[in-house]
mmCIF file of C-alpha atoms in Angstrom:
data_model
loop_
_atom_site.group_PDB
_atom_site.id
_atom_site.type_symbol
_atom_site.label_atom_id
_atom_site.label_comp_id
_atom_site.label_asym_id
_atom_site.label_seq_id
_atom_site.Cartn_x
_atom_site.Cartn_y
_atom_site.Cartn_z
ATOM 1 C CA MET I 14 28.278 49.512 -71.858
ATOM 2 C CA GLU I 15 24.504 49.344 -72.136
ATOM 3 C CA THR I 16 23.257 46.929 -69.484
ATOM 4 C CA THR I 17 19.611 46.516 -70.504
ATOM 5 C CA ALA I 18 18.846 42.929 -71.508
ATOM 6 C CA ARG I 19 18.252 42.521 -75.249
ATOM 7 C CA LYS I 20 16.852 39.562 -77.188
ATOM 8 C CA GLY I 21 16.416 37.709 -73.893
ATOM 9 C CA ILE I 22 20.141 37.832 -73.160
ATOM 10 C CA THR I 23 21.022 38.866 -69.616
ATOM 11 C CA ARG I 24 23.818 41.181 -68.612
ATOM 12 C CA PRO I 25 27.061 39.318 -67.732
ATOM 13 C CA PRO I 26 28.251 38.740 -64.144
ATOM 14 C CA LEU I 27 29.510 41.926 -62.504
ATOM 15 C CA ASN I 28 33.152 40.819 -62.182
ATOM 16 C CA PHE I 29 33.668 39.427 -65.696
ATOM 17 C CA LEU I 30 35.898 42.364 -66.697
ATOM 18 C CA SER I 31 38.187 41.950 -63.692
ATOM 19 C CA ILE I 32 38.617 38.238 -64.552
ATOM 20 C CA LEU I 33 39.566 39.083 -68.135
ATOM 21 C CA ASN I 34 41.753 42.055 -67.174
ATOM 22 C CA GLU I 35 43.687 39.940 -64.685
ATOM 23 C CA ALA I 36 44.535 37.586 -67.548
ATOM 24 C CA GLY I 37 45.500 40.512 -69.789
ATOM 25 C CA ILE I 38 42.573 39.950 -72.156
ATOM 26 C CA LYS I 39 40.816 42.874 -73.835
ATOM 27 C CA ILE I 40 37.239 42.445 -75.048
ATOM 28 C CA ASP I 41 34.829 44.662 -76.945
ATOM 29 C CA THR I 42 31.932 45.574 -74.634
ATOM 30 C CA SER I 43 30.128 47.912 -77.045
ATOM 31 C CA CYS I 44 27.548 45.313 -78.112
ATOM 32 C CA PRO I 45 25.892 43.530 -75.125
ATOM 33 C CA ASP I 46 24.464 40.708 -77.251
ATOM 34 C CA LYS I 47 27.809 39.906 -78.870
ATOM 35 C CA LEU I 48 29.596 40.208 -75.549
ATOM 36 C CA CYS I 49 27.269 37.735 -73.840
ATOM 37 C CA ASP I 50 27.566 35.296 -76.741
ATOM 38 C CA GLN I 51 31.359 35.380 -76.351
ATOM 39 C CA LEU I 52 31.139 34.761 -72.611
ATOM 40 C CA TYR I 53 28.688 31.890 -73.043
ATOM 41 C CA ALA I 54 30.990 30.268 -75.632
ATOM 42 C CA GLY I 55 34.018 30.788 -73.395
ATOM 43 C CA ILE I 56 37.263 32.751 -73.512
ATOM 44 C CA PHE I 57 40.708 31.239 -72.965
ATOM 45 C CA LEU I 58 42.499 32.900 -70.045
ATOM 46 C CA LYS I 59 45.516 30.739 -70.891
ATOM 47 C CA PRO I 60 45.678 29.476 -74.493
ATOM 48 C CA LYS I 61 44.372 25.886 -74.680
ATOM 49 C CA LEU I 62 44.848 25.482 -70.908
ATOM 50 C CA LEU I 63 42.272 27.471 -68.923
ATOM 51 C CA LYS I 64 38.898 28.718 -70.156
ATOM 52 C CA TYR I 65 36.455 31.111 -68.497
ATOM 53 C CA PHE I 66 32.790 30.974 -69.479
ATOM 54 C CA VAL I 67 29.389 32.052 -68.183
ATOM 55 C CA ASP I 68 26.509 29.644 -67.606
ATOM 56 C CA LYS I 69 23.802 30.993 -69.931
ATOM 57 C CA LYS I 70 20.857 29.759 -67.870
ATOM 58 C CA LEU I 71 22.081 30.894 -64.451
ATOM 59 C CA ASN I 72 24.420 33.738 -65.519
ATOM 60 C CA LYS I 73 27.213 32.481 -63.222
ATOM 61 C CA ASN I 74 30.983 32.274 -63.655
ATOM 62 C CA CYS I 75 32.471 28.920 -64.665
ATOM 63 C CA PHE I 76 35.960 27.628 -65.396
ATOM 64 C CA MET I 77 37.406 24.763 -67.431
ATOM 65 C CA LEU I 78 40.903 23.417 -66.768
ATOM 66 C CA PHE I 79 42.204 21.289 -69.616
ATOM 67 C CA ALA I 80 44.484 18.316 -69.005
ATOM 68 C CA ARG I 81 47.740 20.292 -69.369
ATOM 69 C CA GLU I 82 46.506 22.694 -66.657
ATOM 70 C CA LEU I 83 45.994 19.761 -64.275
ATOM 71 C CA THR I 84 48.749 18.008 -62.336
ATOM 72 C CA ILE I 85 48.894 14.373 -63.438
ATOM 73 C CA ASP I 86 51.300 12.219 -61.465
ATOM 74 C CA TRP I 87 53.898 10.824 -63.886
ATOM 75 C CA GLY I 88 52.099 12.686 -66.673
ATOM 76 C CA ASP I 89 55.348 13.644 -68.423
ATOM 77 C CA ASN I 90 56.676 10.078 -68.403
ATOM 78 C CA SER I 91 55.938 8.501 -71.802
ATOM 79 C CA GLU I 92 56.090 5.031 -70.257
ATOM 80 C CA TYR I 93 52.949 5.768 -68.247
ATOM 81 C CA TRP I 94 51.045 8.464 -70.142
ATOM 82 C CA LYS I 95 50.861 9.714 -73.706
ATOM 83 C CA TRP I 96 49.437 12.988 -74.994
ATOM 84 C CA THR I 97 47.023 13.123 -77.921
ATOM 85 C CA TYR I 98 44.572 15.726 -79.240
ATOM 86 C CA ASP I 99 40.822 16.200 -79.188
ATOM 87 C CA LYS I 100 38.563 19.042 -80.300
ATOM 88 C CA ASP I 101 37.249 21.588 -77.821
ATOM 89 C CA ALA I 102 33.670 22.817 -78.350
ATOM 90 C CA SER I 103 35.184 25.876 -80.033
ATOM 91 C CA GLY I 104 37.030 23.678 -82.533
ATOM 92 C CA GLU I 105 40.450 24.146 -80.934
ATOM 93 C CA ASP I 106 42.782 21.150 -80.791
ATOM 94 C CA ILE I 107 43.286 20.451 -77.080
ATOM 95 C CA GLU I 108 45.832 18.082 -75.558
ATOM 96 C CA VAL I 109 44.332 15.025 -73.874
ATOM 97 C CA ALA I 110 46.205 12.696 -71.499
ATOM 98 C CA GLU I 111 45.903 8.938 -72.103
ATOM 99 C CA LEU I 112 46.871 6.491 -69.367
ATOM 100 C CA LEU I 113 49.060 3.657 -70.667
ATOM 101 C CA LYS I 114 49.818 1.955 -67.367
ATOM 102 C CA ILE I 115 50.214 3.061 -63.785
ATOM 103 C CA CYS I 116 49.674 1.833 -60.224
ATOM 104 C CA TRP I 117 49.263 5.149 -58.414
ATOM 105 C CA LEU I 118 46.682 7.160 -60.331
ATOM 106 C CA LYS I 119 46.310 10.768 -59.209
ATOM 107 C CA ILE I 120 45.030 13.829 -61.080
ATOM 108 C CA THR I 121 44.910 17.179 -59.282
ATOM 109 C CA GLY I 122 43.467 20.585 -60.090
ATOM 110 C CA MET I 123 43.335 23.918 -58.294
ATOM 111 C CA ILE I 124 41.018 26.913 -58.624
ATOM 112 C CA TRP I 125 41.187 30.398 -57.080
ATOM 113 C CA THR I 126 37.597 30.620 -55.857
ATOM 114 C CA VAL I 127 37.406 34.414 -55.464
ATOM 115 C CA ASN I 128 36.217 34.559 -59.103
ATOM 116 C CA LEU I 129 33.285 32.207 -58.541
ATOM 117 C CA SER I 130 29.782 33.646 -58.168
ATOM 118 C CA PRO I 131 28.863 34.175 -54.477
ATOM 119 C CA GLY I 132 26.014 32.220 -52.907
ATOM 120 C CA THR I 133 26.031 29.713 -55.778
ATOM 121 C CA LEU I 134 25.991 25.919 -55.454
ATOM 122 C CA TYR I 135 28.877 24.673 -57.589
ATOM 123 C CA GLU I 136 30.022 21.247 -58.704
ATOM 124 C CA ILE I 137 33.440 20.111 -59.888
ATOM 125 C CA ILE I 138 33.596 17.418 -62.545
ATOM 126 C CA PHE I 139 36.290 15.589 -64.479
ATOM 127 C CA VAL I 140 35.597 14.836 -68.141
ATOM 128 C CA VAL I 141 37.165 11.459 -68.959
ATOM 129 C CA LYS I 142 36.832 8.547 -71.341
ATOM 130 C CA VAL I 143 37.289 4.861 -70.478
ATOM 131 C CA LYS I 144 38.625 2.955 -73.491
ATOM 132 C CA GLU I 145 37.430 -0.445 -74.615
ATOM 133 C CA GLY I 146 39.692 -3.028 -72.974
ATOM 134 C CA SER I 147 40.440 -0.841 -69.962
ATOM 135 C CA ASN I 148 40.535 -2.551 -66.563
ATOM 136 C CA LEU I 149 39.347 0.531 -64.673
ATOM 137 C CA SER I 150 35.850 -0.865 -64.143
ATOM 138 C CA ASN I 151 37.493 -3.033 -61.459
ATOM 139 C CA PHE I 152 38.360 0.001 -59.355
ATOM 140 C CA SER I 153 36.593 2.673 -57.303
ATOM 141 C CA LEU I 154 37.899 6.207 -57.762
ATOM 142 C CA ASN I 155 38.464 8.454 -54.758
ATOM 143 C CA LEU I 156 37.260 12.027 -55.389
ATOM 144 C CA THR I 157 38.233 14.854 -53.048
ATOM 145 C CA ILE I 158 37.686 18.608 -52.756
ATOM 146 C CA ILE I 159 40.015 20.409 -50.338
ATOM 147 C CA PRO I 160 38.843 23.951 -49.476
ATOM 148 C CA GLN I 161 41.469 26.200 -47.957
ATOM 149 C CA HIS I 162 39.606 26.800 -44.684
ATOM 150 C CA LEU I 163 37.117 23.914 -44.305
ATOM 151 C CA GLU I 164 37.112 20.125 -44.094
ATOM 152 C CA GLN I 165 37.624 17.965 -47.140
ATOM 153 C CA ILE I 166 34.659 16.841 -49.229
ATOM 154 C CA ILE I 167 35.103 13.173 -50.201
ATOM 155 C CA ARG I 168 33.113 10.794 -52.365
ATOM 156 C CA HIS I 169 33.760 7.619 -54.382
ATOM 157 C CA HIS I 170 32.809 6.589 -57.889
ATOM 158 C CA SER I 171 32.780 3.165 -59.550
ATOM 159 C CA LEU I 172 33.290 3.082 -63.303
ATOM 160 C CA LYS I 173 31.384 -0.209 -63.686
ATOM 161 C CA GLU I 174 28.201 1.426 -64.959
ATOM 162 C CA ASP I 175 29.828 4.051 -67.197
ATOM 163 C CA ALA I 176 29.731 3.732 -70.965
ATOM 164 C CA LEU I 177 32.986 2.761 -72.630
ATOM 165 C CA GLY I 178 34.442 4.789 -75.469
ATOM 166 C CA ASN I 179 32.503 8.013 -74.766
ATOM 167 C CA TRP I 180 33.396 11.148 -72.874
ATOM 168 C CA ILE I 181 31.694 11.041 -69.481
ATOM 169 C CA GLU I 182 31.441 13.389 -66.514
ATOM 170 C CA ILE I 183 32.548 12.242 -63.068
ATOM 171 C CA GLN I 184 31.466 14.543 -60.272
ATOM 172 C CA VAL I 185 34.164 15.250 -57.702
ATOM 173 C CA GLY I 186 31.708 16.959 -55.342
ATOM 174 C CA GLU I 187 29.586 20.029 -54.620
ATOM 175 C CA PHE I 188 30.066 23.149 -52.528
ATOM 176 C CA LYS I 189 28.271 26.443 -51.957
ATOM 177 C CA MET I 190 30.392 29.500 -52.678
ATOM 178 C CA SER I 191 30.573 31.390 -49.369
ATOM 179 C CA PRO I 192 33.186 33.572 -47.623
ATOM 180 C CA GLU I 193 34.574 30.419 -45.940
ATOM 181 C CA MET I 194 35.287 28.959 -49.387
ATOM 182 C CA VAL I 195 37.440 31.860 -50.594
ATOM 183 C CA GLY I 196 41.006 30.843 -51.389
ATOM 184 C CA ASN I 197 42.859 28.185 -53.348
ATOM 185 C CA MET I 198 40.651 25.106 -53.646
ATOM 186 C CA ILE I 199 42.382 21.835 -54.529
ATOM 187 C CA PHE I 200 40.530 18.844 -55.965
ATOM 188 C CA HIS I 201 41.685 15.469 -57.151
ATOM 189 C CA LEU I 202 40.839 12.034 -58.472
ATOM 190 C CA ASP I 203 42.942 9.088 -57.353
ATOM 191 C CA GLU I 204 43.181 5.314 -57.104
ATOM 192 C CA ARG I 205 46.173 4.010 -55.162
ATOM 193 C CA THR I 206 45.904 0.227 -55.024
ATOM 194 C CA PRO I 207 49.015 -1.610 -56.292
ATOM 195 C CA GLU I 208 47.345 -3.133 -59.368
ATOM 196 C CA TRP I 209 48.289 -1.723 -62.765
ATOM 197 C CA LYS I 210 45.638 0.429 -64.415
ATOM 198 C CA HIS I 211 45.243 1.459 -68.057
ATOM 199 C CA GLY I 212 42.844 2.857 -70.615
ATOM 200 C CA LEU I 213 41.756 6.226 -69.164
ATOM 201 C CA LEU I 214 41.711 9.466 -71.174
ATOM 202 C CA VAL I 215 41.556 12.785 -69.328
ATOM 203 C CA LYS I 216 40.245 15.865 -71.144
ATOM 204 C CA CYS I 217 39.488 18.523 -68.528
ATOM 205 C CA ALA I 218 37.949 19.527 -65.212
ATOM 206 C CA ILE I 219 34.999 21.915 -65.040
ATOM 207 C CA ILE I 220 33.827 24.115 -62.173
ATOM 208 C CA ARG I 221 30.223 25.120 -62.859
ATOM 209 C CA PRO I 222 26.897 25.858 -61.100
ATOM 210 C CA LYS I 223 24.860 22.820 -60.118
ATOM 211 C CA ASN I 224 21.677 23.124 -62.177
#
């Protein structure tokens, strides 16, 4: 594959082929411009579950875990959650989890960090929507990143100031990709007070460079 930049498009990250090959995905590398456009738009490693994409500005690896790829406590119980559909940026219909009622709210994701770009400051975010009439503005969410070899990264987020009815990004936390960060990284959002909660939609989690 020709690696010279053309039309201002940079060459892709060095390990993009190993990421795709591991998922059993073949891609045409004969045209660098077309290849980079595909990587910037994103490629599903698991259909409608896990997407790999490259940050166009920083040329770094990123991942998107859709709701079905996350672990949602009681997520398969129709009394507490229901599953609907929303469009991905590519136009695909993606399953979205909608909270009907629950006391113990917990949503967990996991990423194998070896495929992240070394030396890069990353952030993890959840993409959610708070419906009109939700009572979640009364609560503070606990947000945690659990690296395999280092201490937890913890922060809190109040939904009081967030717009209702729109998709919003809630940052779980930040970390710099270093050898100490290699391994399975777990992250989650939770709220465990005994009051019933309702009106939250969960679309995906994104692991991307912090611009």
